[in-house]
PDB file of C-alpha atoms in Angstrom:
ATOM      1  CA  UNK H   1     134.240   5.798  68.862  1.00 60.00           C
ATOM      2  CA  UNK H   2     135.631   9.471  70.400  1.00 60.00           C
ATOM      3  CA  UNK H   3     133.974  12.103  68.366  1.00 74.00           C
ATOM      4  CA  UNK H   4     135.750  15.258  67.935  1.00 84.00           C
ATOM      5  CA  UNK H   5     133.812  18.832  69.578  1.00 81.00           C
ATOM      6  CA  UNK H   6     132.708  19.626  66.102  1.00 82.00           C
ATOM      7  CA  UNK H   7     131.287  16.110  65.244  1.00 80.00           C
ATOM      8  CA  UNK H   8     129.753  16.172  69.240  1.00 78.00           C
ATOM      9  CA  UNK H   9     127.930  20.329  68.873  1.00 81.00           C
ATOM     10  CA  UNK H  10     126.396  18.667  65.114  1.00 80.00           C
ATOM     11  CA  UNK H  11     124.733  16.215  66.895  1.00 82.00           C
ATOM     12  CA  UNK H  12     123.254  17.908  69.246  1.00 82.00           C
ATOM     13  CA  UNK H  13     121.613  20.546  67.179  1.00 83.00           C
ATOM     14  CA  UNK H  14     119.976  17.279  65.763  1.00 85.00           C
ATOM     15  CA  UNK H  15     116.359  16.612  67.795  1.00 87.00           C
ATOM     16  CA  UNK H  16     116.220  12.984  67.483  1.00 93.00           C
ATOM     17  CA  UNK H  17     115.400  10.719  70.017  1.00 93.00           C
ATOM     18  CA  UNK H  18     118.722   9.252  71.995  1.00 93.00           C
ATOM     19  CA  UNK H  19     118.424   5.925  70.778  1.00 95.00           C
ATOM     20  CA  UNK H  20     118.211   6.913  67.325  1.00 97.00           C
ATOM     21  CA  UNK H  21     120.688   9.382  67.852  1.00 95.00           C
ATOM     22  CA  UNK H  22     123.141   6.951  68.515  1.00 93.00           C
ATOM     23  CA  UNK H  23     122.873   3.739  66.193  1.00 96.00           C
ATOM     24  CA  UNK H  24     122.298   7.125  63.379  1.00 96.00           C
ATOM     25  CA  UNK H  25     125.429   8.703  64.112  1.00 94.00           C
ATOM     26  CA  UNK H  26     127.644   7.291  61.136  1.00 94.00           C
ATOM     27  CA  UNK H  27     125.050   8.559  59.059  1.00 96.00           C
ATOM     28  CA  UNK H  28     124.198  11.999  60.988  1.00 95.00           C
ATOM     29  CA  UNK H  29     128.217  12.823  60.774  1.00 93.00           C
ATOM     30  CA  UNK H  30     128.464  11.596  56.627  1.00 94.00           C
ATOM     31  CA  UNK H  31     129.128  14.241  53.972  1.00 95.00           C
ATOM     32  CA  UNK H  32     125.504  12.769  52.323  1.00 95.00           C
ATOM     33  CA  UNK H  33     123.829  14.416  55.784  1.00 94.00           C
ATOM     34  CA  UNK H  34     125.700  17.418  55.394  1.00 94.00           C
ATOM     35  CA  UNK H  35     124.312  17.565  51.619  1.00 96.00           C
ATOM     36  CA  UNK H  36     121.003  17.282  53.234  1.00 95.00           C
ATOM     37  CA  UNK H  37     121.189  20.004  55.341  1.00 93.00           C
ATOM     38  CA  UNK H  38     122.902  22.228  53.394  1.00 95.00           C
ATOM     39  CA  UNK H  39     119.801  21.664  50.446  1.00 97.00           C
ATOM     40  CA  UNK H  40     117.346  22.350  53.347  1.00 96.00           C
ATOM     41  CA  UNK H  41     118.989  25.471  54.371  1.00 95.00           C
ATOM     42  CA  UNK H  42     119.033  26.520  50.824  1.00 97.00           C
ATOM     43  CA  UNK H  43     115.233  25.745  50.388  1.00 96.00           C
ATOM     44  CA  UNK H  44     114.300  28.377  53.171  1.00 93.00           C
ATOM     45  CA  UNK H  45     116.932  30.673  52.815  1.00 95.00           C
ATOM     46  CA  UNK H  46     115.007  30.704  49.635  1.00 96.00           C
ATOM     47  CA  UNK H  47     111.891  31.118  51.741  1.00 95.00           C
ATOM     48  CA  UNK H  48     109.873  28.329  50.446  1.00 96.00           C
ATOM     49  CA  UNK H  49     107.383  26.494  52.571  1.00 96.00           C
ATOM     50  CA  UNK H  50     108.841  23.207  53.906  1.00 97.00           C
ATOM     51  CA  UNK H  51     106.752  20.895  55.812  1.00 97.00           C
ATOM     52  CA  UNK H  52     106.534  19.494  58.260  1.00 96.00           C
ATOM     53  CA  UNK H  53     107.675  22.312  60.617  1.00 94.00           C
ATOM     54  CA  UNK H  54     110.913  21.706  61.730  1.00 92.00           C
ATOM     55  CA  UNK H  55     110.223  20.579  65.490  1.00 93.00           C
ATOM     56  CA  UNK H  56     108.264  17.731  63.751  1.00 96.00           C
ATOM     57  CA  UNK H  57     110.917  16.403  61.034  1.00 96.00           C
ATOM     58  CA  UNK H  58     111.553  13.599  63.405  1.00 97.00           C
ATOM     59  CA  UNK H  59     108.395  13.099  64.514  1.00 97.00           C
ATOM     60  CA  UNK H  60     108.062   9.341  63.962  1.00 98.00           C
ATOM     61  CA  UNK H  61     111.434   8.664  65.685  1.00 98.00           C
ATOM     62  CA  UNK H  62     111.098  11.017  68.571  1.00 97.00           C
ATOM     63  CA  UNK H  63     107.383   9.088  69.858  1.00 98.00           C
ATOM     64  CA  UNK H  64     108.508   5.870  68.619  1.00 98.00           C
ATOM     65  CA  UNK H  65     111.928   5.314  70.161  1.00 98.00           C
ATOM     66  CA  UNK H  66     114.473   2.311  68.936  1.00 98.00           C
ATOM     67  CA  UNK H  67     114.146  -0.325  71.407  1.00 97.00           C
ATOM     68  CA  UNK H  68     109.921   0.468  70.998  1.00 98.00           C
ATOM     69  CA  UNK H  69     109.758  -0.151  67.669  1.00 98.00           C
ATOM     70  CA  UNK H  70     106.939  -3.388  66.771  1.00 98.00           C
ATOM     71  CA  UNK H  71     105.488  -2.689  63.261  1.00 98.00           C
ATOM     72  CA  UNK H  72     106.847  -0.291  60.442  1.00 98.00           C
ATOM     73  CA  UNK H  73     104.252   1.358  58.248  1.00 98.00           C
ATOM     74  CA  UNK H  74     106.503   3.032  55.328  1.00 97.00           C
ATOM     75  CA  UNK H  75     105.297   5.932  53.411  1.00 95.00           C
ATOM     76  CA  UNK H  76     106.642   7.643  50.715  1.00 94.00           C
ATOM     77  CA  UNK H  77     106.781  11.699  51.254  1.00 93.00           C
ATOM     78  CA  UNK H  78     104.895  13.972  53.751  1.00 95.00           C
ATOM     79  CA  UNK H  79     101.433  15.666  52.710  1.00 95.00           C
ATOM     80  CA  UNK H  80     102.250  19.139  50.874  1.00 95.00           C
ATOM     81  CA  UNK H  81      99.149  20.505  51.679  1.00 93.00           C
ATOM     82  CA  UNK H  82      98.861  23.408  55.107  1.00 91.00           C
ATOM     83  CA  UNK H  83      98.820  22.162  58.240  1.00 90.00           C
ATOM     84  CA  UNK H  84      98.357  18.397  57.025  1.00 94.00           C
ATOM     85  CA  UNK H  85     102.294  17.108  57.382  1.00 94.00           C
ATOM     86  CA  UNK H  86     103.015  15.917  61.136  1.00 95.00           C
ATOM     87  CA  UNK H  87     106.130  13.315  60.691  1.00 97.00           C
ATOM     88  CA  UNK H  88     104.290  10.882  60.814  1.00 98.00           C
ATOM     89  CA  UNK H  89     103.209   8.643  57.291  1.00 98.00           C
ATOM     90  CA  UNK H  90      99.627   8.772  56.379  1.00 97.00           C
ATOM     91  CA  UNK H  91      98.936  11.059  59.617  1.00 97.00           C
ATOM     92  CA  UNK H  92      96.958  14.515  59.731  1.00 96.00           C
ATOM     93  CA  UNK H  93      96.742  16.970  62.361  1.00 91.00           C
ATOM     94  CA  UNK H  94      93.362  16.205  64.381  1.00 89.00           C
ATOM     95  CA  UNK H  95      90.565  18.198  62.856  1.00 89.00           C
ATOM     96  CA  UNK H  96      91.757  17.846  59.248  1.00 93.00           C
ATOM     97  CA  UNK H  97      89.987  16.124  56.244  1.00 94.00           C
ATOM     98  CA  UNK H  98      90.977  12.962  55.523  1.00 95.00           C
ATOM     99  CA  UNK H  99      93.476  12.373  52.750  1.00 95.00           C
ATOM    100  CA  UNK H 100      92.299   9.748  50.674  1.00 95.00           C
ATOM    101  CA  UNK H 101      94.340   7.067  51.504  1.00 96.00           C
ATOM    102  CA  UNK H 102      94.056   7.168  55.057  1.00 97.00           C
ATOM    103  CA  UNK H 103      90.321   7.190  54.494  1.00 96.00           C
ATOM    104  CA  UNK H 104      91.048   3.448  52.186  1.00 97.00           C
ATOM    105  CA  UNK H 105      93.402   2.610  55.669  1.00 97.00           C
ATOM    106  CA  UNK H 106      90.590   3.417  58.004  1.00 97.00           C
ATOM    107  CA  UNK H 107      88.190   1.625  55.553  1.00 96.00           C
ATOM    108  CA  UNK H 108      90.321  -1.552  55.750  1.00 97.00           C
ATOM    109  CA  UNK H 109      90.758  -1.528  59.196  1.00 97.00           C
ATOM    110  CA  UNK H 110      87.111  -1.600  59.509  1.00 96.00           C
ATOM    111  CA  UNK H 111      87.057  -4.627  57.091  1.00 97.00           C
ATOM    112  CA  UNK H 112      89.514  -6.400  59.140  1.00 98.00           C
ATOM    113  CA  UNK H 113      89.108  -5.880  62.488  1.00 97.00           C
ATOM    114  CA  UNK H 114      85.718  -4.195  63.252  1.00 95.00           C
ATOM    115  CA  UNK H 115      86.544  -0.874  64.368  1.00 93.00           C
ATOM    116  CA  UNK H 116      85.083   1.782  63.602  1.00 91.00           C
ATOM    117  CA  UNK H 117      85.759   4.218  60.342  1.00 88.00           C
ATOM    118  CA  UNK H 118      87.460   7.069  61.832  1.00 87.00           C
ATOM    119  CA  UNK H 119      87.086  10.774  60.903  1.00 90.00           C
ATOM    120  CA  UNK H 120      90.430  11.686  63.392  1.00 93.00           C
ATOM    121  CA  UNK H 121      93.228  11.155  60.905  1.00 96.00           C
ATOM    122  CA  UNK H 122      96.216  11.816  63.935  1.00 96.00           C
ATOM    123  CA  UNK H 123      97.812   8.501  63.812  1.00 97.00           C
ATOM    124  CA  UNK H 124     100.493   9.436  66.936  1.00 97.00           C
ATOM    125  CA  UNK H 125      98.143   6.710  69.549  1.00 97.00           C
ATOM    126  CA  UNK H 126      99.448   4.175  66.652  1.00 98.00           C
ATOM    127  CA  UNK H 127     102.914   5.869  66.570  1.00 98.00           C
ATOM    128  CA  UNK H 128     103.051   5.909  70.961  1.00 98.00           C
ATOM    129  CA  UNK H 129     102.177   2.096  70.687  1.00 98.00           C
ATOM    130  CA  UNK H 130     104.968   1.096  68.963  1.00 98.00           C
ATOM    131  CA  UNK H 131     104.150   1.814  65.201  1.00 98.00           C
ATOM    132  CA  UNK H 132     107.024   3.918  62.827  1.00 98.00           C
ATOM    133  CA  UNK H 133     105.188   5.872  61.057  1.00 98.00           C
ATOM    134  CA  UNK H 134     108.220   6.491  58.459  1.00 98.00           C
ATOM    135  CA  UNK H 135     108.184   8.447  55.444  1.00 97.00           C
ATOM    136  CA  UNK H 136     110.984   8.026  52.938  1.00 97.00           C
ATOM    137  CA  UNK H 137     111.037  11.304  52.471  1.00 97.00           C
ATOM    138  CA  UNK H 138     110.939  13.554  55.409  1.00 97.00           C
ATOM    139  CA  UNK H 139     110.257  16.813  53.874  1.00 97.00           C
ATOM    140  CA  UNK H 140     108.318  18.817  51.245  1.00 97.00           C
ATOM    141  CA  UNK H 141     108.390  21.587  49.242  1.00 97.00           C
ATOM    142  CA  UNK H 142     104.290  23.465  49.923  1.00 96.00           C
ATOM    143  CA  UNK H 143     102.291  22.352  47.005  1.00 95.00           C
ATOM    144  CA  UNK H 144     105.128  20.417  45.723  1.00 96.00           C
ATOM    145  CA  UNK H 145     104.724  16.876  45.836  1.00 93.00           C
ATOM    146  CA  UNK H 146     107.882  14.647  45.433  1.00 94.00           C
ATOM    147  CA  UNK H 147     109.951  17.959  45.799  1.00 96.00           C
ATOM    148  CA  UNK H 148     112.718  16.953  48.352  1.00 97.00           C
ATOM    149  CA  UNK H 149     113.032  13.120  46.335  1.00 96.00           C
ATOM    150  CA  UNK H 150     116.742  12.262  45.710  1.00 95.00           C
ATOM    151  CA  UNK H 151     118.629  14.744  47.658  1.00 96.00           C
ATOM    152  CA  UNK H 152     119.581  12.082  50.709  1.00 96.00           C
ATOM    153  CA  UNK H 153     116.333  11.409  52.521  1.00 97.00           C
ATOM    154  CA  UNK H 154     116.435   8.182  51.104  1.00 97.00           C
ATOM    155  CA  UNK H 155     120.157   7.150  51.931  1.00 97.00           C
ATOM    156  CA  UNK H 156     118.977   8.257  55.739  1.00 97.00           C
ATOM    157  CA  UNK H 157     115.832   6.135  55.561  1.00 97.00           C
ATOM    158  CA  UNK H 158     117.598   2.631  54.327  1.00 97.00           C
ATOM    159  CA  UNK H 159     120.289   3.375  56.423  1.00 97.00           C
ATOM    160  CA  UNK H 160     117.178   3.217  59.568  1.00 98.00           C
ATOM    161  CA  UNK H 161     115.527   0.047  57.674  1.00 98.00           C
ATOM    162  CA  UNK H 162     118.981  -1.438  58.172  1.00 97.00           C
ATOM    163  CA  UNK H 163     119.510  -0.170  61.815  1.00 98.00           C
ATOM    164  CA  UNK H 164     115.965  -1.792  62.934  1.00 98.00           C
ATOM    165  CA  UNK H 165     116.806  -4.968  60.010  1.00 98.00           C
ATOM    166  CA  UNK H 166     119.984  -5.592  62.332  1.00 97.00           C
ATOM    167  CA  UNK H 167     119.387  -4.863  65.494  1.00 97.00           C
ATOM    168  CA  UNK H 168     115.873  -5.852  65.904  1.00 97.00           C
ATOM    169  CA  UNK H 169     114.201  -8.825  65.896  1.00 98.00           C
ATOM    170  CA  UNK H 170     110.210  -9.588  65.298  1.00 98.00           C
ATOM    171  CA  UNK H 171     108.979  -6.574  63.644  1.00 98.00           C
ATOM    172  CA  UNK H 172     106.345  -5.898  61.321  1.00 98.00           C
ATOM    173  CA  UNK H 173     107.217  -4.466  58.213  1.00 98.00           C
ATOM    174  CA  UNK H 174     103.748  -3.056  55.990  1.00 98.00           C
ATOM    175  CA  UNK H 175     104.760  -2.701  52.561  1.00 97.00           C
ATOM    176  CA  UNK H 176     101.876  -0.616  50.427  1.00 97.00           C
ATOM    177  CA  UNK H 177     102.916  -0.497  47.120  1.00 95.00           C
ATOM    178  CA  UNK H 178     106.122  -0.714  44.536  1.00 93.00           C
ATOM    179  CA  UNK H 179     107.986   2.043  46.020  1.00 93.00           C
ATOM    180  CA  UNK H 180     107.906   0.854  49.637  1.00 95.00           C
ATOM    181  CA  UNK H 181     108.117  -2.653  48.195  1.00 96.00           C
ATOM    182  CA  UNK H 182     111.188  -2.032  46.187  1.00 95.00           C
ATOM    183  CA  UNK H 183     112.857   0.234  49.852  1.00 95.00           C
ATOM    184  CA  UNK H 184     111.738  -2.781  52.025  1.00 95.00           C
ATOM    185  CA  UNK H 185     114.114  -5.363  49.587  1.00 95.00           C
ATOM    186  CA  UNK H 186     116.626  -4.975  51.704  1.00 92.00           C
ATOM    187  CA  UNK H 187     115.009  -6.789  55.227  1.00 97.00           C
ATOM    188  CA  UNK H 188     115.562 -10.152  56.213  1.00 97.00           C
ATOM    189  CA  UNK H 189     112.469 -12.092  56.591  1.00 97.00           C
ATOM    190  CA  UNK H 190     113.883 -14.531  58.307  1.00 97.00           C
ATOM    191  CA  UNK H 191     114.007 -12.488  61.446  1.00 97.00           C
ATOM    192  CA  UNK H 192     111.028 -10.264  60.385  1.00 98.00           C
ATOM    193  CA  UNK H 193     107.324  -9.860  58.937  1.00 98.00           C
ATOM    194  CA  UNK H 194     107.040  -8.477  55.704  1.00 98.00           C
ATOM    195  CA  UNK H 195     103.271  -7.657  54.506  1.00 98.00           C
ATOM    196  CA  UNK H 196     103.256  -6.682  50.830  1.00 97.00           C
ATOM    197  CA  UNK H 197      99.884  -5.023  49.466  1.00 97.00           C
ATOM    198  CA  UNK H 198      99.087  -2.526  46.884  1.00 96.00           C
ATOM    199  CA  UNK H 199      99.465   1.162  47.885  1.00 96.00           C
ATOM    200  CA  UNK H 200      95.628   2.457  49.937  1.00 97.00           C
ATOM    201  CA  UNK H 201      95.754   5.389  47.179  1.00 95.00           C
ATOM    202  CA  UNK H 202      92.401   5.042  44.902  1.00 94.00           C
ATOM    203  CA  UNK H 203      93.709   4.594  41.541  1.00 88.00           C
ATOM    204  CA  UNK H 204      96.103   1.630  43.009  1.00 91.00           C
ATOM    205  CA  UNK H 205      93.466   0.429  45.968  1.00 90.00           C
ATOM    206  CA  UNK H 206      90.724   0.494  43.435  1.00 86.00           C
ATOM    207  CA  UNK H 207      92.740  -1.752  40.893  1.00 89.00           C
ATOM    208  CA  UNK H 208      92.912  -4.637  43.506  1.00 87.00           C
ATOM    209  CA  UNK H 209      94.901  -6.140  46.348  1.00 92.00           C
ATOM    210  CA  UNK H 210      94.623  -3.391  48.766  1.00 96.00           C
ATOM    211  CA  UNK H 211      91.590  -4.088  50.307  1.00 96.00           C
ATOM    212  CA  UNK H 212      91.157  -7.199  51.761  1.00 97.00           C
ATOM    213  CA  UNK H 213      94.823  -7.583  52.955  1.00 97.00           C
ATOM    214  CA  UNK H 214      94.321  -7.037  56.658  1.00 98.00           C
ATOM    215  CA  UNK H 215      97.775  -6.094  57.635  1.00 98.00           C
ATOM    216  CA  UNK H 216      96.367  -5.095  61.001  1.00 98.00           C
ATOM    217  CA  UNK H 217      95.138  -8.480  62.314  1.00 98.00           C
ATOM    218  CA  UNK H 218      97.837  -9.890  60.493  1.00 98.00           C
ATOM    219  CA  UNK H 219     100.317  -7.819  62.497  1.00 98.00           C
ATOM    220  CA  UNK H 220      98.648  -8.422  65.637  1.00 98.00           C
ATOM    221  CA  UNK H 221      99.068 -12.375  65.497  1.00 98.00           C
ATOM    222  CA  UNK H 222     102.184 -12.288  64.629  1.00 98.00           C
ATOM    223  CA  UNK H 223     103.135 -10.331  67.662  1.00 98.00           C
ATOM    224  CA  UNK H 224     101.649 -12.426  69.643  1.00 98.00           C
ATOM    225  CA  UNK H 225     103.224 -15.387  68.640  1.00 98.00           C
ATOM    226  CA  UNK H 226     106.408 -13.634  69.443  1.00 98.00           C
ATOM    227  CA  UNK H 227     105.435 -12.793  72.666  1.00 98.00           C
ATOM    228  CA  UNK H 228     104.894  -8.866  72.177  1.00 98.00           C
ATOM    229  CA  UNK H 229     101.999  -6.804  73.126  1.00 98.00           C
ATOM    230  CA  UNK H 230      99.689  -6.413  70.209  1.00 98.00           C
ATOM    231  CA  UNK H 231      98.327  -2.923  68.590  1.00 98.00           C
ATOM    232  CA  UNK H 232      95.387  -1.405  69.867  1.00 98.00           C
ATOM    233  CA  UNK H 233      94.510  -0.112  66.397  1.00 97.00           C
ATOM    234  CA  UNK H 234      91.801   2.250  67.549  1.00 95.00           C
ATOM    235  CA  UNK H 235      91.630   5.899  67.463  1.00 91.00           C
ATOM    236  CA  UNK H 236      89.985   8.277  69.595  1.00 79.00           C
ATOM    237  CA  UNK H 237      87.029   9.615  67.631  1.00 65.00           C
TER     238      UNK H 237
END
């Protein structure tokens, strides 16, 4: 499809990885991306605090290109908190606390595979390996949870479920919770792994069916079944 100089100069003020680039363009070129932009503009022509910085919107799809793609860990919206937000779902910058889900992920990990509880919450080795770390919801008000819900995140998020649904075959798909339950309706298990659980939060992990699901050894096999290099879940310290 010839895109006109106009449609061509919008894409390329877009810093997404190539691949995504191009089986995203439909979407990147819609009026609902325009929307998007033009709300985002507005937030910090307002000067409010958006995280993540900008050069780390795409985080997840810049280190984990298209074609790389082996398990899908969805997330709902980025950390509102300084410095926490990296792109990248359930990650913190390296030095941070630990949010207290990621501390019920790391705890489940060690329940299921052995490894060590982590205090390094930077999940980009994960992300490198093959893991989207995808958010619904790619930004965030400061202090503001939820903020930037319903204003087209969402439409470009199932539109990616249905790019790597399509065009992929064999890939994990980790499911905490209703919400990512309820996004993740839309993937055909026939050609992929779908592991529901509840969400790692404490007031839904400490109800029941979080812990104990072992979605990492669970992912692992099922690459290798398929043939595809499994996760080396751990984490430098």
């Amino acid at each position: 499809m010839l895109h006109t100089e106009q449609e061509l100069n919008k894409l390329r003020q877009i810093r997404l990885n190539e691949s995504w680039k191009i089986s995203l363009t439909e979407f990147l070129l819609s009026p609902k991306m325009d929307q998007l932009r033009e709300f985002l503009l507005a937030e910090k022509t307002a000067e409010k605090t958006i995280y993540p910085p900008n050069a780390l919107i795409f985080n997840a799809f810049n280190t984990t290109p298209l074609e790389q793609v082996k398990v899908v860990i969805l997330g709902q919206d980025p950390y509102h908190g300084p410095n926490q937000a990296q792109g990248l779902s359930f990650s913190v910058q390296k030095g941070l606390a630990l949010p207290p889900s990621l501390r019920n992920i790391f705890h489940e990990l060690h329940t299921d595979l052995g490894i060590p509880v982590f205090k390094n919450g930077d999940l980009s080795k994960w992300a490198q390996q093959g893991v989207l770390l995808l958010n619904s919801v790619l930004t965030v008000e400061a202090g503001q949870p939820t903020s930037h819900q319903k204003q087209g995140w969402e439409d470009f998020t199932d539109t990616v479920i249905d790019v790597l649904n399509e065009q992929r075959e064999n890939i994990v798909f980790i499911l905490w919770g209703a919400y990512a339950q309820r996004k993740g309706q839309r993937i055909n298990q026939n050609k992929h792994l779908v592991l529901k659980a509840a969400h790692p939060s404490p007031l839904a992990a400490n109800r029941g069916g979080f812990f104990g699901c072992k979605p990492f050894s669970k992912s692992n096999n099922y690459l290798k079944q398929h043939g595809i290099e499994p996760i080396d879940w751990q984490l430098d310290a």
